[in-house]
């Protein structure tokens, strides 16, 4: 009884959104027959934020588009009249690849590594025009652009990679070389002593770049790393707002709104010419920079402000190609 | 509870109000102190826990890194409140760093799950230190990681402050509690007074009204109910006062009338009183005259009786002896008449005061009945005394008056019965309060009393009719005296009678019982009783039952055939002539060859015939025989002591039937006393010292005991003490002690030991006999003359002189050898016998010797001894000349 009430409470906002969407679809149905099915990995708010952003962006240009919102654990999708399936989150993407091989699929709000692994495992042709993605991780160049902005004098860059992020290492090395930074790196896993592994790297670096890996590894490394960085007075460039809150100097990342906007624009673009294949999978065009003024002050670093940093990174990146097409 | 019930309302209310207040205050105080105490402890522990957690958090990275230096620095640079020290342990509980001087208890080190430990000074808290993880993902799917323990922190906190604080809490709590109790008490007192005072005021008013002050009024109070009550009481008081005023008026009128009537009555009373005094004075004068005259008459008659008896004992012819008998009977009748008149006049004058002394009831009954034995024998009447076994031996009362009652009634019964029997039956109902209800029934088969004369039979000077007076004599005072005496004793008497059939007097009397008089020692023998008369047989059976274990009672001789017996008691019928009884005894002898005890009412001549015919071992006793004489005679028969198998002359001699113990170390004195008492009919048992005397008391029951004070082995004082404190049947027996000389302290010791009388040697025969009669024959007039024949006339003087010489010789030997103390005993004995022959010179010399020995004057003693020896020689020569 108790769990039933909890379920009702949890699902009621979702049903309200679904009702609104259905209402809008029923109005749009009189003008067009294009149906976009939004499949969320779960009921987390950031999935909903991303989905709403997609809907808003699409509606701005294609008001007659009908949206159908559902979650991956439901069994009533995909519907037969869906024209496009937008999977929000890793789980939704995996499910969609298994269930809807005939419908164009846009995966979004998932790490690039996950997308490529899922795609590979699903047997769906990698070059299939009907499948694309907007990741939420950032191209390595953006990190290095930011590094240059916040620590222009840094010469030695420390970093660590885990089982998942080890594939980023070549790009890191490439970017470090490009920006003339001496790279000190180490490999971590859940069994090694992070303190022992990280202490010499941090001690030897002017700045440390954190790479996202498995969640448990991320959590256990974060505290040790931040503690060492404070002690050693080494700024940390991270990949999430939470990292900045915890003590990293700055982070570059895409919010659900950033990704929703990007995915919405991609859907709109596809709706303009429905017969066309979907654009190739890519990193998000929109991103957010967040810095920690207290940490900056502690480290004696003067930062221009987050918006200005964003703009500076954008300018630096405009010239650089989007590496999301690469695997 | 009783105390609460007895409290006044004020106290009760105050208590009822104070108790809950005090209880609640005490409970609240206790609860608050306890709660604050616990809170302070909890807070202390909570603060310690927070500090420990904080320490754990602070040392997290150092514990994670195993940085001992940093941990040691941390451990020694802490400044937390009350923190005494801290110890950091690794994940596997190895100490990494510890504050200086801080020692972690082993129990805590060994127990990882023990979070708390406290000793006298420190509170130890233990916390695991977890590796905390930072969630640095903006889009985490949920926290599924487990917390990992990376070490332990143990902190010790000084509890001195918290203990001080807790003490302060207790002191404050107790102080507040006491203050609360005082306030509660005062509040209860105030409330109590506020509510109770008006009630007490009302009570006081009511009490005042009770005391007669009807002007008292209750005060009005603010309480509605009490105000109404006060109003009611005031109204009531008012109405009562008015009523009383009216009544007083009426009473005054009535009192005036009464006073007038009283005055009249007083005058009448005064006249009556005067008249009564006159009458009483006249009556008193009459009684005084009667008493005086009776006494004057009694004295010469007693002398006549005494001299007649002496004359009777002298050698006379049959005719003269018969005259003596007639004179004796006539004087006895006259004496009885005078006794009755004397008793009546004393009763009328309220001059009789009853004695309250212990006396032997059974012996009193026996003696009273036996006094009429001769009269009954003369009329061939069966005189029966039946004493039930439950009748107590000793009672407290006036034995003379009890005896007087019985003698009066039995005398009457014998007087008015010509054939048949006179029977006295005594039974008793013992009570729980040490009293005994006695029922004495005197029945006869006499002429009876007509119904119309029974009512005034107990009135003075009343007899059935004048013909009776003429025929039987008497004053008509006997029954009146009996009734008066019984009423004086709290008893009652009634009679049943039918003319020509006989009369039955029922007496009911309650007397206190005293120390139980033991029955005579049990005779271990099979005794037979042959008695043709049913009532007589029943009476003798009751007597024999007291000391005979095996008793066979039969009414015919045939029934005895083949019955093994140790002795046979034969009760010879009183109505049968002597020669018939003789034949009957002959038959008995042929049937049973056992010792015989004959109970007979026959004259002496018949008895002598029995003895002369040499029946087998036999003894004859007067009827009705006393229990003691029965026991003694049977004992002698069973022991077959032929020298004592003399025919008793019970009732004929002065001390006939008495059993007397003589304890005397001097042979001469012992034999002298035995001879003296035996001559008067007593049976004597002799003892040479105190030990033998005490032993004799265990074997026999004596009527009186004569005990010498100076005896070897056990002195007279010790002997008396032993007998009195012993359990023998003689513990209450009268004891007359005899001594030649006694010290004052000896006299006191003898009195304390319980002697009855003290006599001095040389023994005065008359004095001794009078004392024995006083205690053993109270019925004999103490003033009556005794036989004039002195015993000393019968004792050979030669023997006496030999004894004197022997004692003088003993004393002389002792003095010559300077053993004055050894001379005391023979001189004492000498003094005891010296006066027997009334030899003044001898007595004087013995007295001189006695004084010399007593005062340890050796030369005087030697001189006196020489003089005594000369005196002895002189006496011897005088005696040989005679």
XYZ file of N, CA, C and O in Angstrom, chain B residues 43 124 141 312 689:
20
model
N 24.155 14.395 27.410
C 24.792 15.521 26.724
C 26.311 15.334 26.703
O 26.961 15.583 25.683
N 35.386 6.575 27.688
C 36.039 6.238 26.422
C 34.961 6.018 25.367
O 34.002 5.271 25.600
N 23.414 7.903 -11.069
C 22.232 7.037 -11.125
C 21.808 6.566 -9.718
O 20.910 5.771 -9.561
N -13.764 -43.692 134.392
C -14.091 -44.856 133.572
C -12.872 -45.741 133.384
O -12.947 -46.974 133.348
N 17.613 -40.516 112.776
C 18.166 -39.252 112.278
C 17.259 -38.690 111.189
O 16.240 -39.296 110.823
